[in-house]
Coordinates of C-alpha atoms and ligand atoms in Angstrom, one line a residue:
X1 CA 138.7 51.9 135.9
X2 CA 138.0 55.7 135.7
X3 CA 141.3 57.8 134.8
X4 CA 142.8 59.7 137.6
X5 CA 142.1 63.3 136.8
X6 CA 144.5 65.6 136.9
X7 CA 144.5 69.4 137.8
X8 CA 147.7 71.6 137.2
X9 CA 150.1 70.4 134.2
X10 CA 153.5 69.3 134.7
X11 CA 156.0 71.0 132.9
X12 CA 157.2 68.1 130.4
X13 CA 160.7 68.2 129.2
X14 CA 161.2 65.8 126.5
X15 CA 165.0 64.9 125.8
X16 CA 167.3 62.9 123.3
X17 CA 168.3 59.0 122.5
X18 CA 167.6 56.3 124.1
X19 CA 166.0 58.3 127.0
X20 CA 163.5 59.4 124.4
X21 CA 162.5 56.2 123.6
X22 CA 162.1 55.2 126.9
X23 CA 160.1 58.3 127.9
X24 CA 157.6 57.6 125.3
X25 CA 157.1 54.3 126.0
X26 CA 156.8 55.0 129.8
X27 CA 153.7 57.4 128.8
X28 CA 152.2 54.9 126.6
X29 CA 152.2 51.7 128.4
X30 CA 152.4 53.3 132.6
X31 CA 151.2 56.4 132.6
X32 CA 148.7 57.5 130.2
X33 CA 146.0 54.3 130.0
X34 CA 146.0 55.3 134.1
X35 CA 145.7 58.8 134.3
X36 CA 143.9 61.8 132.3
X37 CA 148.0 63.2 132.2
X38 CA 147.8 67.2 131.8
X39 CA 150.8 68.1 130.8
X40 CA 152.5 71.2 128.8
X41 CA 155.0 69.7 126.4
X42 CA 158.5 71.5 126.0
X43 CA 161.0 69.7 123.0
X44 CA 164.5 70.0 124.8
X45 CA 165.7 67.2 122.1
X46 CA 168.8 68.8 120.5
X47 CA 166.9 69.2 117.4
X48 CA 164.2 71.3 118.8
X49 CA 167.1 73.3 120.8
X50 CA 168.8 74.6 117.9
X51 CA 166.1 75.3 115.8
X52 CA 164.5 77.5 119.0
X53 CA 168.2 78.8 119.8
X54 CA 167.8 77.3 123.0
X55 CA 164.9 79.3 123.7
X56 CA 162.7 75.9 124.5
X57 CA 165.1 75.6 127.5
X58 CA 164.6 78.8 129.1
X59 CA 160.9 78.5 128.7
X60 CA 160.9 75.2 129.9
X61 CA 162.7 76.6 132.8
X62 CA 160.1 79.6 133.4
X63 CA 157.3 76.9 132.9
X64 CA 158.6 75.6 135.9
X65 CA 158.7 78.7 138.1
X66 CA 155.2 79.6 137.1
X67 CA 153.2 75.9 137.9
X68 CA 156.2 74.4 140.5
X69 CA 156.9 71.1 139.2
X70 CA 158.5 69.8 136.1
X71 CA 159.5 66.2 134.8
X72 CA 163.0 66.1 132.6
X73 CA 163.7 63.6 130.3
X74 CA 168.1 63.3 129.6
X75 CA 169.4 65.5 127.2
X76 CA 172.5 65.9 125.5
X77 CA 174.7 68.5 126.4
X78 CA 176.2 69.2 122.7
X79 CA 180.3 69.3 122.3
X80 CA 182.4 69.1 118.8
X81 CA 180.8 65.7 117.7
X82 CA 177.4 66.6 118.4
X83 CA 178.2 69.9 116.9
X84 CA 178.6 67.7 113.6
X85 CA 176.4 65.3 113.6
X86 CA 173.6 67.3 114.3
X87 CA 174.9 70.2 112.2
X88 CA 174.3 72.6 114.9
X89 CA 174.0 76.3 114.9
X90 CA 176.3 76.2 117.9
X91 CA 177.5 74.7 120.9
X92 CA 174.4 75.4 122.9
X93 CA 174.9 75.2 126.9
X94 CA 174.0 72.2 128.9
X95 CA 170.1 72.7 129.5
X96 CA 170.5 71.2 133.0
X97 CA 173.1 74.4 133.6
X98 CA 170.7 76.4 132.0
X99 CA 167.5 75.6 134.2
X100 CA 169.6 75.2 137.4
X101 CA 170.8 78.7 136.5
X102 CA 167.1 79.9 136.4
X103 CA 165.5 77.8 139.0
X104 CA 168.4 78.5 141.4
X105 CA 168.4 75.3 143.1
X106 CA 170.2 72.3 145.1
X107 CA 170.2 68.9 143.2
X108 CA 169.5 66.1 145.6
X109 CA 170.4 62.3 144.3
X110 CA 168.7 59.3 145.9
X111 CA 169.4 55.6 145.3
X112 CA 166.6 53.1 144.7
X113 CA 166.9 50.6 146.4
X114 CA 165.8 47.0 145.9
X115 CA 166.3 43.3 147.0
X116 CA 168.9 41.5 145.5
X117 CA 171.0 44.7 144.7
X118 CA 173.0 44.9 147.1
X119 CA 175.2 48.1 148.1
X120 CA 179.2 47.5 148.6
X121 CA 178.5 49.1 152.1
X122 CA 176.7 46.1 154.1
X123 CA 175.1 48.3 156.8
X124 CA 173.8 50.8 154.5
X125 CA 170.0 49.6 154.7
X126 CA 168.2 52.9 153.4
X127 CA 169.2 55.4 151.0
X128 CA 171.9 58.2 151.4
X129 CA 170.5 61.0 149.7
X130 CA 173.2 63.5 148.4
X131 CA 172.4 67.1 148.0
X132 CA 175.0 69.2 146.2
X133 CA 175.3 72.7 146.0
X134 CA 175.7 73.5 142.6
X135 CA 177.3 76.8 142.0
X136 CA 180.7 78.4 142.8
X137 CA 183.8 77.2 144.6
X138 CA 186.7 75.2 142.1
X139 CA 183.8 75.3 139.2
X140 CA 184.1 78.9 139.2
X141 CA 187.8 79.3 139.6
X142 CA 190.6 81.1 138.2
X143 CA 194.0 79.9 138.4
X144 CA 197.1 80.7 137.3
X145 CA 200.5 78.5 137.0
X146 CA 203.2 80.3 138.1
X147 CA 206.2 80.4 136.2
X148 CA 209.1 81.2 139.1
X149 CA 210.0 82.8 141.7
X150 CA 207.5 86.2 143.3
X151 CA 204.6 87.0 145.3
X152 CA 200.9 86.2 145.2
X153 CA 198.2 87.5 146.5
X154 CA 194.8 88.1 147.0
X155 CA 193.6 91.1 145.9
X156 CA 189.6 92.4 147.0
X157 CA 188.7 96.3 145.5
X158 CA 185.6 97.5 146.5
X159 CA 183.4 99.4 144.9
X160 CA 184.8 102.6 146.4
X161 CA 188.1 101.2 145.1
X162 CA 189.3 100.5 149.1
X163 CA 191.3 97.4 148.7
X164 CA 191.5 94.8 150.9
X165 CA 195.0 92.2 150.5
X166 CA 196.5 88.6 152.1
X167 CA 199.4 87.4 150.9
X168 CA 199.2 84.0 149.7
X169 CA 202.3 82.8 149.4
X170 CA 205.9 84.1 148.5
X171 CA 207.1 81.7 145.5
X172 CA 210.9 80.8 145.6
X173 CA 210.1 79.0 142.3
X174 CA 207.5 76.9 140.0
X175 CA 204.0 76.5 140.9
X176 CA 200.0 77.1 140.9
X177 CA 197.7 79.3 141.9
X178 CA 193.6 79.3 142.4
X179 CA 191.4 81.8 143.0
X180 CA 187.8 81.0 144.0
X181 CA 184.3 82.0 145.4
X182 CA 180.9 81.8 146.5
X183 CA 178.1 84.5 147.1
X184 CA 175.7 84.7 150.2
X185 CA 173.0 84.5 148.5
X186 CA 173.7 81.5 146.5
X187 CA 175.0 79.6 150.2
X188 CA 171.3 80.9 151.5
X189 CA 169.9 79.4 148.7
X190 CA 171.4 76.2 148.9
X191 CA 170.7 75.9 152.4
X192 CA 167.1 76.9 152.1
X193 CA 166.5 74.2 149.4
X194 CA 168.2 71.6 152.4
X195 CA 166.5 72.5 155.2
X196 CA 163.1 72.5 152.9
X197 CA 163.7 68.8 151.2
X198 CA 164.2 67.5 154.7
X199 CA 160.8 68.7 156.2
X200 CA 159.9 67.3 152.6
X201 CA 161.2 64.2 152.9
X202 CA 161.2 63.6 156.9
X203 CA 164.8 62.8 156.8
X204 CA 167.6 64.1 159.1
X205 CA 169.7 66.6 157.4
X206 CA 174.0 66.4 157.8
X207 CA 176.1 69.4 156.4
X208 CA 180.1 69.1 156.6
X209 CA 183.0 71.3 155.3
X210 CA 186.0 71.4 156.6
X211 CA 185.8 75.1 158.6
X212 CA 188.7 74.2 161.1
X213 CA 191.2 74.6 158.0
X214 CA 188.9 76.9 155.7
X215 CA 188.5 79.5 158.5
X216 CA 186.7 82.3 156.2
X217 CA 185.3 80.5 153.3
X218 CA 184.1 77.1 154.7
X219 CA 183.1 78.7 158.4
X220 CA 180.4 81.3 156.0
X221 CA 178.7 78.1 154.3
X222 CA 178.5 76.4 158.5
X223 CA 177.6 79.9 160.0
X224 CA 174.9 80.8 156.9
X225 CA 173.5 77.2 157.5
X226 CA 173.0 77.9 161.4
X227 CA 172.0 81.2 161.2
X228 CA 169.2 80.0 158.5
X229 CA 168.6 76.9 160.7
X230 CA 168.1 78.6 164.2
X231 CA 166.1 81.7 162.6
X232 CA 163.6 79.6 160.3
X233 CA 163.8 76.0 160.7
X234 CA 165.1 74.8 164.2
X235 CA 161.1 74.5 165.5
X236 CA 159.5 73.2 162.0
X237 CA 163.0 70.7 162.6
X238 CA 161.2 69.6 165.9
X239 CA 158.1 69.6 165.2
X240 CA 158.6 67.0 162.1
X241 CA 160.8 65.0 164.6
X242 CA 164.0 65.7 162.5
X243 CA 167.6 66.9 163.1
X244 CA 170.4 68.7 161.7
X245 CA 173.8 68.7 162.2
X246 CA 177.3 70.0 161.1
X247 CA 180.2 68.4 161.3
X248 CA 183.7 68.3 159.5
X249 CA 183.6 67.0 156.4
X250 CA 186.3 63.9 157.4
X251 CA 184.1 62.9 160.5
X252 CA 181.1 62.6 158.1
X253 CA 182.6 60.5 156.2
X254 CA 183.3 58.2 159.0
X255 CA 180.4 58.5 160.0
X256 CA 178.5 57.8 156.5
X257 CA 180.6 54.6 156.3
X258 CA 179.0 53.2 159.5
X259 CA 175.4 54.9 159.2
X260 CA 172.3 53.2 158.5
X261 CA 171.2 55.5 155.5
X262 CA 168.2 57.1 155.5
X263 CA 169.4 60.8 156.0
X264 CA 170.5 63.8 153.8
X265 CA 174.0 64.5 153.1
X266 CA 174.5 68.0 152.4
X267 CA 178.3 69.1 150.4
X268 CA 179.5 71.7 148.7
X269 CA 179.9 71.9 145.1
X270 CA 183.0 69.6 144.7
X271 CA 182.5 67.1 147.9
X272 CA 179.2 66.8 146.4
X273 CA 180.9 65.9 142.9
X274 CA 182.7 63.2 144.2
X275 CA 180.7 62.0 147.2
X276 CA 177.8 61.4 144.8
X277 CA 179.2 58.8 142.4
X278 CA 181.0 57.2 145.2
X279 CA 177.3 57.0 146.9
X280 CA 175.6 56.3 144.0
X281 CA 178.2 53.5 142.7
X282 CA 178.6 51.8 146.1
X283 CA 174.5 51.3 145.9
X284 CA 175.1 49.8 142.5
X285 CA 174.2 51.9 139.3
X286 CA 173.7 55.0 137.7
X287 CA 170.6 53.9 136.5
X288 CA 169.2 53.0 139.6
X289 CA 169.5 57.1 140.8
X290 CA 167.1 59.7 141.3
X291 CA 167.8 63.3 140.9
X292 CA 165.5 66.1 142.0
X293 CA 166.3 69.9 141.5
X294 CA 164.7 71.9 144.4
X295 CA 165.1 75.1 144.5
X296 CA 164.7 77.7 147.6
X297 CA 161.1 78.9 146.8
X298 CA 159.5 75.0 146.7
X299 CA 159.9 74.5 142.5
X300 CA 161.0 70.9 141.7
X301 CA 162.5 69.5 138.6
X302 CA 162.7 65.7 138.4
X303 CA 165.0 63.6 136.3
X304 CA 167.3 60.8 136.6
X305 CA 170.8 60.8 136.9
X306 CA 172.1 59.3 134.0
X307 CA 172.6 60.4 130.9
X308 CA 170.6 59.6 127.1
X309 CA 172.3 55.9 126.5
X310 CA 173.8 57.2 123.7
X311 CA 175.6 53.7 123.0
X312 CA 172.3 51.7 123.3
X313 CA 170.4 54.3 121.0
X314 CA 172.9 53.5 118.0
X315 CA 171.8 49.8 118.8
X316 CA 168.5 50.6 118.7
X317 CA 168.8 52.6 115.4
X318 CA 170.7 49.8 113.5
X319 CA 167.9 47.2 114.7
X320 CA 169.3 45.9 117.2
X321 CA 168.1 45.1 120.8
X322 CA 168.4 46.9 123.6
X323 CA 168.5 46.2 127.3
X324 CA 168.1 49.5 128.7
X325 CA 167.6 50.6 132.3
X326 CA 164.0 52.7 132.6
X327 CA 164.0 52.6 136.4
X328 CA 165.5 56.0 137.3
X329 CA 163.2 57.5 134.5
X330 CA 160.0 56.1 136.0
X331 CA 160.6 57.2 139.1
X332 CA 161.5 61.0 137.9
X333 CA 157.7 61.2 136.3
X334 CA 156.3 59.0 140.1
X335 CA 158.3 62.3 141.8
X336 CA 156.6 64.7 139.7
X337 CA 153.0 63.2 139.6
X338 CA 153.3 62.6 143.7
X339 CA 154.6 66.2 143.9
X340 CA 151.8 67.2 141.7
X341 CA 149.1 65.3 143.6
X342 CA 150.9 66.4 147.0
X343 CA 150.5 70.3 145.6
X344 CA 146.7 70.4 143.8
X345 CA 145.3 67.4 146.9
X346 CA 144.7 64.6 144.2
X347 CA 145.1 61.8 147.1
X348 CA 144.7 59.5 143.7
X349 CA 147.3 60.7 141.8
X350 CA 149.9 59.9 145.0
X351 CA 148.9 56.6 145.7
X352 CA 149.2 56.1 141.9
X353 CA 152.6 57.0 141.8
X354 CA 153.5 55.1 145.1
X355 CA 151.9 52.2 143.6
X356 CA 154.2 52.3 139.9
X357 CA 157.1 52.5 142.1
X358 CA 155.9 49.2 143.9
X359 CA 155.5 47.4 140.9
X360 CA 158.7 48.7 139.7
X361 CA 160.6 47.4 142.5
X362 CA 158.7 44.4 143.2
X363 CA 159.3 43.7 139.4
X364 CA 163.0 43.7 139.7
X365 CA 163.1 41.6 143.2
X366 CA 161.5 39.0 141.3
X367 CA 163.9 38.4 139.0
X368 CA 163.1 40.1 136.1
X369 CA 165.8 43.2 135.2
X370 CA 167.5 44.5 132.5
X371 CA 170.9 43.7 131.8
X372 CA 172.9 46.0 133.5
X373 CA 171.2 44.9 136.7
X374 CA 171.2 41.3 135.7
X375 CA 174.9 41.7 135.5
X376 CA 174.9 42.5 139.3
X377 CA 172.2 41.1 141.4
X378 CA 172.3 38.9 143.9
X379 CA 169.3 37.2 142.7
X380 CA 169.9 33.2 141.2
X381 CA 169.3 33.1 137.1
X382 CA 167.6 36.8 136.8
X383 CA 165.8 37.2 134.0
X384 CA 167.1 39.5 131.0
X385 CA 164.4 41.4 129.5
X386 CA 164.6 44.3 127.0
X387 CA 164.1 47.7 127.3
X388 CA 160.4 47.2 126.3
X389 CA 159.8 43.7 127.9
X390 CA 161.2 45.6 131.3
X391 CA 158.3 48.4 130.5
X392 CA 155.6 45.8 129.8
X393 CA 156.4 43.5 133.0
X394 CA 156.3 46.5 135.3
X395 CA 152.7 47.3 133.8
X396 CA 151.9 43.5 134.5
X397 CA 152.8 44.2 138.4
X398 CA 151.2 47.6 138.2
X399 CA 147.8 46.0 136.9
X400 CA 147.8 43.6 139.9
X401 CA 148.1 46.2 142.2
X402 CA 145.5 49.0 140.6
Ligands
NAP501 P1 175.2 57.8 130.0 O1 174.1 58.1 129.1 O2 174.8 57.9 131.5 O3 175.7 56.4 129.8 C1 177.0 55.9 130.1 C2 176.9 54.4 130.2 O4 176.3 54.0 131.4 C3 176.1 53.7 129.1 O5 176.8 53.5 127.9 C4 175.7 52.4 129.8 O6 176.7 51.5 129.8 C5 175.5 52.9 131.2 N1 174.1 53.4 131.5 C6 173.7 54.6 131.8 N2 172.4 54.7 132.0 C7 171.9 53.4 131.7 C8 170.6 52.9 131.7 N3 169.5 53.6 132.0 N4 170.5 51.6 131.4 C9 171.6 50.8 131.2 N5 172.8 51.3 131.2 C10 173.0 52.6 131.4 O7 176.4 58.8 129.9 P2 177.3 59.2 128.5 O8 177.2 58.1 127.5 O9 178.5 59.7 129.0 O10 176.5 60.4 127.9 C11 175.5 60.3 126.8 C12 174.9 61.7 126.7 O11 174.1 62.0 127.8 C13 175.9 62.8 126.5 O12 175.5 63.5 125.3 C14 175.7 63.7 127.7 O13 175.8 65.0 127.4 C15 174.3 63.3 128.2 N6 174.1 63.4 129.6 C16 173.0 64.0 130.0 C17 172.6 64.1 131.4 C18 171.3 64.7 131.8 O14 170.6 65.1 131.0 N7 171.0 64.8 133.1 C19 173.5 63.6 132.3 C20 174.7 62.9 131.9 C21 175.0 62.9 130.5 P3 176.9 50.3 128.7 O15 177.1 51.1 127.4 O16 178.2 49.7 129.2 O17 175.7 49.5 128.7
MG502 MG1 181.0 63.7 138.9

């Protein structure tokens, strides 16, 4: 069989651990004996980090803006151990903060689902995707704890020095105070990257905040939505046979609960916090979790959602085996190559990646999973392979199918 050829790189974003290992065997044994892979290779392990200052992470990021789609291994996001252990220059930012910060985008999480892993949720039948806006609000707070009794309040001095006050409350002892915001431009942005993955991705699109209490803050992120919505989107919306709709926050929750699936949730910054791991661990693992950052001018950055395995990697450096989960991390490089494909026509290089993910799922429904799966399915005596016998059975499937 010819190689599928390739015509714009990907932006590659190697990472650390066990995540490493599992990228590189991904390339060797699923990816590169199919296709002539073009990528351009950025080092984001922590070594290469430090000894660039971090500068590998910004470039990474700017690679990304200049061809449009990038595929990121997991990385570590260094704090006082890993300061230590890999005698670091310093405490260099998480580079998942750093390229969001860059790319300006929206991270969207989907499930995988297969047979025989079954969500906690018994109508859920397709996957909820959860798209989070990732800047601002509680993350970006101040706050104060108040010692006793006296006033607070909010305080707004424009640039001509005209201030603008509310009293927030008059203390009569103890307690706490929080001060928080969010810019226009970042809601407009967050919206943008919504209303875009949903014509991507031909799913209906929910947004919920709770604007009947939050009468200022959360009405601007409903009224920016529909404003955005109405002006730009409402007949590309129809014409794609989707919908969107706003709701409070509590009624989408009810409403989640008894959905099908198959739709975009859209939250702000902390409902998305929470709503995702309850989404993602109702569906059954972190490792089964795709994550996708889209930003508002169409650049995507695929990873998965979990982190480098740090516990398995110290296994796998003594010797040991390891049963770790590659699922999440093929399906970040099948995003990017049937972005890729979508992008530069390569009709190929989409089937391809449509194909892997078959053979990835149709590997786990029949019965053969790593351990963290095996420890949940639903499947009768699944069988436990390790993280390299996983890699070499979903080649097996793919073969059949190529
Ligand atoms: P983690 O790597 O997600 O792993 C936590 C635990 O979840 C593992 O010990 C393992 O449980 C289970 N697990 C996660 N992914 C798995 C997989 N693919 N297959 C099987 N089991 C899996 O989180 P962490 O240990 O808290 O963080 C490790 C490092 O990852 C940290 O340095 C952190 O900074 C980084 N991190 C990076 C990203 C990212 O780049 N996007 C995200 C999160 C964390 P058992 O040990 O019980 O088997
Ligand atoms: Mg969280």
């Amino acid at each position: 069989m010819e190689k599928i050829k390739m015509i714009t790189p990907l932006v590659e974003m190697d990472g650390d651990e066990m995540t490493r290992i599992l990228w590189k065997m991904i390339k060797e044994e699923l990816l590169s004996p199919f296709i002539d892979l073009k990528t351009e290779y950025y080092d984001l392990g922590l070594e290469n980090r430090d000894a660039t200052n971090d500068q590998v992470t910004v470039d990474s990021a700017n690679a990304t803006k200049k061809y449009g789609v990038a595929v990121k291994c997991a990385t570590i996001t260094p704090n006082g151990a890993r300061m230590t252990e890999y005698h670091l220059k310093e405490m260099w930012k998480s580079p998942n903060g750093t390229i969001r910060a860059i790319l300006d985008g929206t991270v969207f999480r989907t499930p995988i689902v297969v047979k025989g892993i079954e969500p906690c949720v018994k109508n859920w039948k397709k996957p909820i995707t959860l798209a989070r806006h990732a800047y601002g609000d509680v993350y970006k707070a101040s706050e104060i704890k108040v010692p006793g009794a006296g006033k607070a309040e909010l305080v707004f001095t424009a640039e001509d020095g005209t201030e603008t006050r509310e009293l927030i409350h008059e203390f009569k002892g103890a307690g706490v105070l929080q001060g928080m915001h969010n810019t226009e431009s970042s809601i407009t942005s967050f919206a943008k990257s919504c209303f875009n993955y949903a014509l991507d991705t031909k799913q209906d699109l929910w947004f919920a905040t709770k604007d009947t209490i939050s009468k200022k803050y959360d009405h601007t992120f409903k009224d920016i939505f529909q404003e955005i919505f109405d002006r730009e989107y409402k007949e590309k919306f129809e014409k794609a046979g989707i919908t969107y709709f706003y709701t409070l926050i509590d009624d989408a929750v009810a409403r989640v609960m008894k959905a099908e699936g198959g739709f975009i949730w859209a939250c702000k910054n902390y409902d998305g916090d929470v709503m995702s791991d309850m989404v993602s661990s109702a569906f059954g693992s972190l490792a089964m979790m795709t994550s996708v950052l889209v930003s508002p001018d169409g650049n995507f950055e695929y990873e998965a959602a979990h982190g480098t395995v740090q516990r398995h990697y110290y296994k796998y450096l003594k010797g040991e085996e390891t049963s770790t989960n590659s699922v999440a991390t093929i399906f970040a490089w099948t995003g990017a190559l049937r972005k890729r494909g979508e992008l530069d026509q390569i009709p190929a290089l989409m089937e391809f990646a449509d194909k892997l993910e078959a053979a990835t799922v149709k590997t786990i429904e029949s019965g053969r999973m790593t351990k963290d799966l095996a420890l949940i399915t639903s499947i009768e005596n699944p069988e436990v392979l390790n993280s390299e016998g996983f890699i070499k059975a979903v080649r097996e499937e793919l073969e059949k199918s190529l």
